[in-house]
């Protein structure tokens, strides 16, 4: 079997499946709230929303000006990279030039929120890409996040909903008043997941080398 065929087989074992082997959590999605959030994102605005980990501050990951504004809202140094959420493996492929074989192997067995840093991103705003030319992407399994991304038809930024160097918000009440005033739209909706903490992060280079950034 040719190398390209083997690679396609590995990819196809993952593509078309749900992003996690974990049983999907059945929730009634707040459709109107999702529609409003997507409308704000389309305007280039920022939102606070519940993610598959903690409360996030986000915007359209393809909108340069929206990302600039998000950095200013958070007070974050623009040299510090951001995480991007996608709703599917197909969307992952649309923003990464060549997803490494090793990444497909990890995605195939992964069960918990995992952000992977990839080489050679594409089709996203320049200022969401790290200085070394990489992009941190998580395929979210959260039904609300996936609904927002699917309706927007674009990846979204996900950074913790706190001002730079302030406490990470594991509950909505943890989000500071100053940030709530700065952001354009707030989704005051409970987190679905019980084990609330930031995702694990690993870097998988194009040559297959893996580096654990955060466990």
PDB file of C-alpha atoms in Angstrom:
ATOM      1  CA  UNK A   1       0.000   0.000   0.000  1.00  0.00           C
ATOM      2  CA  UNK A   2       1.382   3.406  -0.969  1.00  0.00           C
ATOM      3  CA  UNK A   3       2.216   5.970   1.705  1.00  0.00           C
ATOM      4  CA  UNK A   4      -0.547   8.311   0.534  1.00  0.00           C
ATOM      5  CA  UNK A   5      -3.087   5.477   0.774  1.00  0.00           C
ATOM      6  CA  UNK A   6      -1.981   4.582   4.312  1.00  0.00           C
ATOM      7  CA  UNK A   7      -2.261   8.217   5.325  1.00  0.00           C
ATOM      8  CA  UNK A   8      -5.752   8.457   3.838  1.00  0.00           C
ATOM      9  CA  UNK A   9      -6.801   5.312   5.715  1.00  0.00           C
ATOM     10  CA  UNK A  10      -5.619   6.771   9.045  1.00  0.00           C
ATOM     11  CA  UNK A  11      -7.395  10.044   8.346  1.00  0.00           C
ATOM     12  CA  UNK A  12     -10.619   8.366   7.260  1.00  0.00           C
ATOM     13  CA  UNK A  13     -10.722   6.346  10.479  1.00  0.00           C
ATOM     14  CA  UNK A  14     -11.143   9.688  12.250  1.00  0.00           C
ATOM     15  CA  UNK A  15     -12.999  11.818   9.727  1.00  0.00           C
ATOM     16  CA  UNK A  16     -16.739  11.379   9.688  1.00  0.00           C
ATOM     17  CA  UNK A  17     -16.770  10.255  13.320  1.00  0.00           C
ATOM     18  CA  UNK A  18     -17.815  12.285  16.298  1.00  0.00           C
ATOM     19  CA  UNK A  19     -14.749  14.039  17.759  1.00  0.00           C
ATOM     20  CA  UNK A  20     -14.732  11.880  20.877  1.00  0.00           C
ATOM     21  CA  UNK A  21     -15.532   8.316  21.907  1.00  0.00           C
ATOM     22  CA  UNK A  22     -17.201   9.636  25.023  1.00  0.00           C
ATOM     23  CA  UNK A  23     -20.964   9.394  25.140  1.00  0.00           C
ATOM     24  CA  UNK A  24     -22.483  12.622  23.857  1.00  0.00           C
ATOM     25  CA  UNK A  25     -24.138  14.691  26.575  1.00  0.00           C
ATOM     26  CA  UNK A  26     -27.780  15.251  25.771  1.00  0.00           C
ATOM     27  CA  UNK A  27     -28.690  18.890  26.294  1.00  0.00           C
ATOM     28  CA  UNK A  28     -31.404  21.123  24.976  1.00  0.00           C
ATOM     29  CA  UNK A  29     -29.557  23.795  23.059  1.00  0.00           C
ATOM     30  CA  UNK A  30     -30.619  27.438  23.512  1.00  0.00           C
ATOM     31  CA  UNK A  31     -31.235  28.105  19.820  1.00  0.00           C
ATOM     32  CA  UNK A  32     -32.079  31.791  20.174  1.00  0.00           C
ATOM     33  CA  UNK A  33     -28.978  32.429  22.289  1.00  0.00           C
ATOM     34  CA  UNK A  34     -26.872  30.642  19.674  1.00  0.00           C
ATOM     35  CA  UNK A  35     -28.393  32.714  16.871  1.00  0.00           C
ATOM     36  CA  UNK A  36     -27.653  35.960  18.736  1.00  0.00           C
ATOM     37  CA  UNK A  37     -24.070  34.898  19.471  1.00  0.00           C
ATOM     38  CA  UNK A  38     -23.454  33.973  15.834  1.00  0.00           C
ATOM     39  CA  UNK A  39     -24.903  37.303  14.690  1.00  0.00           C
ATOM     40  CA  UNK A  40     -22.454  39.098  16.993  1.00  0.00           C
ATOM     41  CA  UNK A  41     -19.525  37.048  15.668  1.00  0.00           C
ATOM     42  CA  UNK A  42     -20.498  37.870  12.082  1.00  0.00           C
ATOM     43  CA  UNK A  43     -20.353  41.575  12.987  1.00  0.00           C
ATOM     44  CA  UNK A  44     -16.764  41.130  14.133  1.00  0.00           C
ATOM     45  CA  UNK A  45     -17.722  41.348  17.798  1.00  0.00           C
ATOM     46  CA  UNK A  46     -16.419  39.463  20.816  1.00  0.00           C
ATOM     47  CA  UNK A  47     -18.423  37.087  22.986  1.00  0.00           C
ATOM     48  CA  UNK A  48     -18.105  35.335  26.332  1.00  0.00           C
ATOM     49  CA  UNK A  49     -19.406  31.783  26.051  1.00  0.00           C
ATOM     50  CA  UNK A  50     -19.248  28.390  27.796  1.00  0.00           C
ATOM     51  CA  UNK A  51     -16.756  26.048  26.121  1.00  0.00           C
ATOM     52  CA  UNK A  52     -15.904  22.363  26.512  1.00  0.00           C
ATOM     53  CA  UNK A  53     -13.551  23.358  29.357  1.00  0.00           C
ATOM     54  CA  UNK A  54     -14.023  26.774  31.026  1.00  0.00           C
ATOM     55  CA  UNK A  55     -15.751  30.031  30.091  1.00  0.00           C
ATOM     56  CA  UNK A  56     -14.156  31.474  26.998  1.00  0.00           C
ATOM     57  CA  UNK A  57     -13.668  34.827  25.334  1.00  0.00           C
ATOM     58  CA  UNK A  58     -13.975  34.450  21.598  1.00  0.00           C
ATOM     59  CA  UNK A  59     -14.419  35.905  18.140  1.00  0.00           C
ATOM     60  CA  UNK A  60     -14.288  34.868  14.485  1.00  0.00           C
ATOM     61  CA  UNK A  61     -10.842  33.303  13.947  1.00  0.00           C
ATOM     62  CA  UNK A  62     -10.761  34.543  10.344  1.00  0.00           C
ATOM     63  CA  UNK A  63     -11.409  38.205  11.229  1.00  0.00           C
ATOM     64  CA  UNK A  64      -8.165  40.145  11.780  1.00  0.00           C
ATOM     65  CA  UNK A  65      -9.814  43.219  13.314  1.00  0.00           C
ATOM     66  CA  UNK A  66     -11.969  41.132  15.670  1.00  0.00           C
ATOM     67  CA  UNK A  67      -8.869  39.343  16.960  1.00  0.00           C
ATOM     68  CA  UNK A  68      -7.021  42.647  17.447  1.00  0.00           C
ATOM     69  CA  UNK A  69      -9.973  43.907  19.486  1.00  0.00           C
ATOM     70  CA  UNK A  70     -10.060  40.690  21.527  1.00  0.00           C
ATOM     71  CA  UNK A  71      -6.383  41.113  22.462  1.00  0.00           C
ATOM     72  CA  UNK A  72      -7.140  44.661  23.587  1.00  0.00           C
ATOM     73  CA  UNK A  73     -10.214  43.581  25.591  1.00  0.00           C
ATOM     74  CA  UNK A  74      -8.247  40.929  27.447  1.00  0.00           C
ATOM     75  CA  UNK A  75      -5.115  43.057  27.823  1.00  0.00           C
ATOM     76  CA  UNK A  76      -3.112  40.189  26.397  1.00  0.00           C
ATOM     77  CA  UNK A  77       0.320  40.542  24.823  1.00  0.00           C
ATOM     78  CA  UNK A  78      -0.070  39.973  21.088  1.00  0.00           C
ATOM     79  CA  UNK A  79       2.987  37.719  21.103  1.00  0.00           C
ATOM     80  CA  UNK A  80       0.999  35.212  23.171  1.00  0.00           C
ATOM     81  CA  UNK A  81      -0.818  32.812  20.804  1.00  0.00           C
ATOM     82  CA  UNK A  82      -4.524  32.033  20.944  1.00  0.00           C
ATOM     83  CA  UNK A  83      -6.449  28.759  20.673  1.00  0.00           C
ATOM     84  CA  UNK A  84      -8.916  28.138  17.871  1.00  0.00           C
ATOM     85  CA  UNK A  85     -11.944  25.832  18.121  1.00  0.00           C
ATOM     86  CA  UNK A  86     -13.363  23.846  15.207  1.00  0.00           C
ATOM     87  CA  UNK A  87     -16.491  21.720  15.152  1.00  0.00           C
ATOM     88  CA  UNK A  88     -15.226  18.815  13.064  1.00  0.00           C
ATOM     89  CA  UNK A  89     -12.218  17.033  11.631  1.00  0.00           C
ATOM     90  CA  UNK A  90     -13.207  18.372   8.229  1.00  0.00           C
ATOM     91  CA  UNK A  91     -12.923  21.958   9.502  1.00  0.00           C
ATOM     92  CA  UNK A  92      -9.568  21.064  11.061  1.00  0.00           C
ATOM     93  CA  UNK A  93      -8.315  20.049   7.623  1.00  0.00           C
ATOM     94  CA  UNK A  94      -9.627  23.296   6.161  1.00  0.00           C
ATOM     95  CA  UNK A  95      -7.303  25.381   8.387  1.00  0.00           C
ATOM     96  CA  UNK A  96      -4.220  23.126   8.574  1.00  0.00           C
ATOM     97  CA  UNK A  97      -2.273  22.478   5.381  1.00  0.00           C
ATOM     98  CA  UNK A  98      -1.328  18.903   6.271  1.00  0.00           C
ATOM     99  CA  UNK A  99      -2.511  17.294   9.520  1.00  0.00           C
ATOM    100  CA  UNK A 100       0.308  14.887  10.565  1.00  0.00           C
ATOM    101  CA  UNK A 101      -0.364  11.154  10.698  1.00  0.00           C
ATOM    102  CA  UNK A 102       0.528  11.180  14.391  1.00  0.00           C
ATOM    103  CA  UNK A 103      -2.155  13.793  15.041  1.00  0.00           C
ATOM    104  CA  UNK A 104      -4.785  11.565  13.419  1.00  0.00           C
ATOM    105  CA  UNK A 105      -3.630   8.700  15.643  1.00  0.00           C
ATOM    106  CA  UNK A 106      -3.978  10.888  18.758  1.00  0.00           C
ATOM    107  CA  UNK A 107      -7.370  12.247  17.685  1.00  0.00           C
ATOM    108  CA  UNK A 108      -8.594   8.708  17.039  1.00  0.00           C
ATOM    109  CA  UNK A 109      -8.123   7.652  20.671  1.00  0.00           C
ATOM    110  CA  UNK A 110      -8.470  10.956  22.516  1.00  0.00           C
ATOM    111  CA  UNK A 111     -11.401  11.278  24.930  1.00  0.00           C
ATOM    112  CA  UNK A 112     -10.747  14.549  26.784  1.00  0.00           C
ATOM    113  CA  UNK A 113     -10.441  18.174  25.619  1.00  0.00           C
ATOM    114  CA  UNK A 114      -7.116  18.358  23.811  1.00  0.00           C
ATOM    115  CA  UNK A 115      -5.552  21.275  21.984  1.00  0.00           C
ATOM    116  CA  UNK A 116      -2.938  20.385  19.375  1.00  0.00           C
ATOM    117  CA  UNK A 117      -0.439  22.873  17.979  1.00  0.00           C
ATOM    118  CA  UNK A 118       0.084  22.349  14.246  1.00  0.00           C
ATOM    119  CA  UNK A 119       2.510  23.603  11.631  1.00  0.00           C
ATOM    120  CA  UNK A 120       1.371  25.272   8.413  1.00  0.00           C
ATOM    121  CA  UNK A 121      -2.013  26.840   9.245  1.00  0.00           C
ATOM    122  CA  UNK A 122      -4.159  28.386   6.511  1.00  0.00           C
ATOM    123  CA  UNK A 123      -7.487  30.185   6.021  1.00  0.00           C
ATOM    124  CA  UNK A 124      -7.348  31.981   9.386  1.00  0.00           C
ATOM    125  CA  UNK A 125      -6.424  35.549  10.305  1.00  0.00           C
ATOM    126  CA  UNK A 126      -2.697  36.225  10.396  1.00  0.00           C
ATOM    127  CA  UNK A 127      -2.812  37.516  13.972  1.00  0.00           C
ATOM    128  CA  UNK A 128      -4.245  34.282  15.363  1.00  0.00           C
ATOM    129  CA  UNK A 129      -1.123  32.444  14.188  1.00  0.00           C
ATOM    130  CA  UNK A 130       1.820  32.219  16.607  1.00  0.00           C
ATOM    131  CA  UNK A 131       5.127  33.923  15.844  1.00  0.00           C
ATOM    132  CA  UNK A 132       6.684  30.561  14.963  1.00  0.00           C
ATOM    133  CA  UNK A 133       4.033  29.983  12.291  1.00  0.00           C
ATOM    134  CA  UNK A 134       1.974  27.431  14.237  1.00  0.00           C
ATOM    135  CA  UNK A 135      -1.692  27.322  15.219  1.00  0.00           C
ATOM    136  CA  UNK A 136      -3.283  25.780  18.326  1.00  0.00           C
ATOM    137  CA  UNK A 137      -6.540  24.011  17.439  1.00  0.00           C
ATOM    138  CA  UNK A 138      -9.055  22.005  19.442  1.00  0.00           C
ATOM    139  CA  UNK A 139     -11.816  19.909  17.905  1.00  0.00           C
ATOM    140  CA  UNK A 140     -14.534  20.639  20.424  1.00  0.00           C
ATOM    141  CA  UNK A 141     -17.018  18.018  21.513  1.00  0.00           C
ATOM    142  CA  UNK A 142     -19.243  20.507  23.339  1.00  0.00           C
ATOM    143  CA  UNK A 143     -22.699  20.641  21.687  1.00  0.00           C
ATOM    144  CA  UNK A 144     -23.175  24.380  22.195  1.00  0.00           C
ATOM    145  CA  UNK A 145     -19.727  25.301  20.860  1.00  0.00           C
ATOM    146  CA  UNK A 146     -20.189  23.008  17.898  1.00  0.00           C
ATOM    147  CA  UNK A 147     -23.549  24.572  17.132  1.00  0.00           C
ATOM    148  CA  UNK A 148     -22.087  28.090  17.182  1.00  0.00           C
ATOM    149  CA  UNK A 149     -19.184  27.116  14.927  1.00  0.00           C
ATOM    150  CA  UNK A 150     -21.368  25.123  12.550  1.00  0.00           C
ATOM    151  CA  UNK A 151     -23.819  28.002  12.165  1.00  0.00           C
ATOM    152  CA  UNK A 152     -21.016  30.539  11.736  1.00  0.00           C
ATOM    153  CA  UNK A 153     -19.249  28.167   9.300  1.00  0.00           C
ATOM    154  CA  UNK A 154     -15.913  29.390  10.602  1.00  0.00           C
ATOM    155  CA  UNK A 155     -13.550  28.504  13.451  1.00  0.00           C
ATOM    156  CA  UNK A 156     -13.698  30.667  16.560  1.00  0.00           C
ATOM    157  CA  UNK A 157     -11.074  31.880  19.004  1.00  0.00           C
ATOM    158  CA  UNK A 158     -11.154  30.473  22.528  1.00  0.00           C
ATOM    159  CA  UNK A 159      -9.151  32.145  25.286  1.00  0.00           C
ATOM    160  CA  UNK A 160     -10.097  32.123  28.962  1.00  0.00           C
ATOM    161  CA  UNK A 161     -12.703  34.743  29.907  1.00  0.00           C
ATOM    162  CA  UNK A 162     -10.503  36.788  32.198  1.00  0.00           C
ATOM    163  CA  UNK A 163      -8.275  39.820  31.963  1.00  0.00           C
ATOM    164  CA  UNK A 164      -4.595  39.036  31.515  1.00  0.00           C
ATOM    165  CA  UNK A 165      -3.059  37.526  34.689  1.00  0.00           C
ATOM    166  CA  UNK A 166      -6.439  37.401  36.452  1.00  0.00           C
ATOM    167  CA  UNK A 167      -8.133  34.268  37.816  1.00  0.00           C
ATOM    168  CA  UNK A 168      -9.291  31.671  35.290  1.00  0.00           C
ATOM    169  CA  UNK A 169     -13.125  31.520  35.424  1.00  0.00           C
ATOM    170  CA  UNK A 170     -14.433  28.058  36.261  1.00  0.00           C
ATOM    171  CA  UNK A 171     -17.849  29.493  37.138  1.00  0.00           C
ATOM    172  CA  UNK A 172     -19.708  32.369  35.525  1.00  0.00           C
ATOM    173  CA  UNK A 173     -19.499  34.295  38.803  1.00  0.00           C
ATOM    174  CA  UNK A 174     -15.697  34.191  38.472  1.00  0.00           C
ATOM    175  CA  UNK A 175     -15.777  36.436  35.402  1.00  0.00           C
ATOM    176  CA  UNK A 176     -14.719  39.931  36.427  1.00  0.00           C
ATOM    177  CA  UNK A 177     -17.017  42.916  36.032  1.00  0.00           C
ATOM    178  CA  UNK A 178     -14.404  44.842  34.057  1.00  0.00           C
ATOM    179  CA  UNK A 179     -14.251  42.150  31.377  1.00  0.00           C
ATOM    180  CA  UNK A 180     -18.050  41.902  31.235  1.00  0.00           C
ATOM    181  CA  UNK A 181     -18.141  45.636  30.499  1.00  0.00           C
ATOM    182  CA  UNK A 182     -15.521  45.396  27.751  1.00  0.00           C
ATOM    183  CA  UNK A 183     -16.933  42.462  25.796  1.00  0.00           C
ATOM    184  CA  UNK A 184     -19.631  42.934  23.144  1.00  0.00           C
ATOM    185  CA  UNK A 185     -21.916  40.012  24.055  1.00  0.00           C
ATOM    186  CA  UNK A 186     -22.224  37.623  27.001  1.00  0.00           C
ATOM    187  CA  UNK A 187     -23.775  34.150  26.970  1.00  0.00           C
ATOM    188  CA  UNK A 188     -24.756  33.566  30.603  1.00  0.00           C
ATOM    189  CA  UNK A 189     -25.284  29.834  30.114  1.00  0.00           C
ATOM    190  CA  UNK A 190     -24.073  27.076  32.494  1.00  0.00           C
ATOM    191  CA  UNK A 191     -21.139  24.878  31.574  1.00  0.00           C
ATOM    192  CA  UNK A 192     -22.181  21.347  30.624  1.00  0.00           C
ATOM    193  CA  UNK A 193     -19.030  19.530  31.662  1.00  0.00           C
ATOM    194  CA  UNK A 194     -18.259  18.664  35.287  1.00  0.00           C
ATOM    195  CA  UNK A 195     -14.457  18.444  35.192  1.00  0.00           C
ATOM    196  CA  UNK A 196     -13.818  22.136  34.602  1.00  0.00           C
ATOM    197  CA  UNK A 197     -10.206  22.931  33.742  1.00  0.00           C
ATOM    198  CA  UNK A 198      -8.216  24.148  30.715  1.00  0.00           C
ATOM    199  CA  UNK A 199      -7.522  21.601  27.999  1.00  0.00           C
ATOM    200  CA  UNK A 200      -4.332  19.611  27.670  1.00  0.00           C
ATOM    201  CA  UNK A 201      -1.987  21.023  25.033  1.00  0.00           C
ATOM    202  CA  UNK A 202       0.524  19.206  22.857  1.00  0.00           C
ATOM    203  CA  UNK A 203       2.535  20.181  19.813  1.00  0.00           C
ATOM    204  CA  UNK A 204       2.693  17.728  16.929  1.00  0.00           C
ATOM    205  CA  UNK A 205       5.125  18.887  14.274  1.00  0.00           C
ATOM    206  CA  UNK A 206       4.862  17.994  10.608  1.00  0.00           C
ATOM    207  CA  UNK A 207       7.637  15.435  11.141  1.00  0.00           C
ATOM    208  CA  UNK A 208       5.537  13.686  13.827  1.00  0.00           C
ATOM    209  CA  UNK A 209       7.546  14.863  16.850  1.00  0.00           C
ATOM    210  CA  UNK A 210       5.301  15.327  19.916  1.00  0.00           C
ATOM    211  CA  UNK A 211       5.920  17.800  22.726  1.00  0.00           C
ATOM    212  CA  UNK A 212       3.622  18.029  25.759  1.00  0.00           C
ATOM    213  CA  UNK A 213       2.944  21.684  26.592  1.00  0.00           C
ATOM    214  CA  UNK A 214       0.283  21.283  29.285  1.00  0.00           C
ATOM    215  CA  UNK A 215      -1.062  18.063  30.778  1.00  0.00           C
TER     216      UNK A 215
END
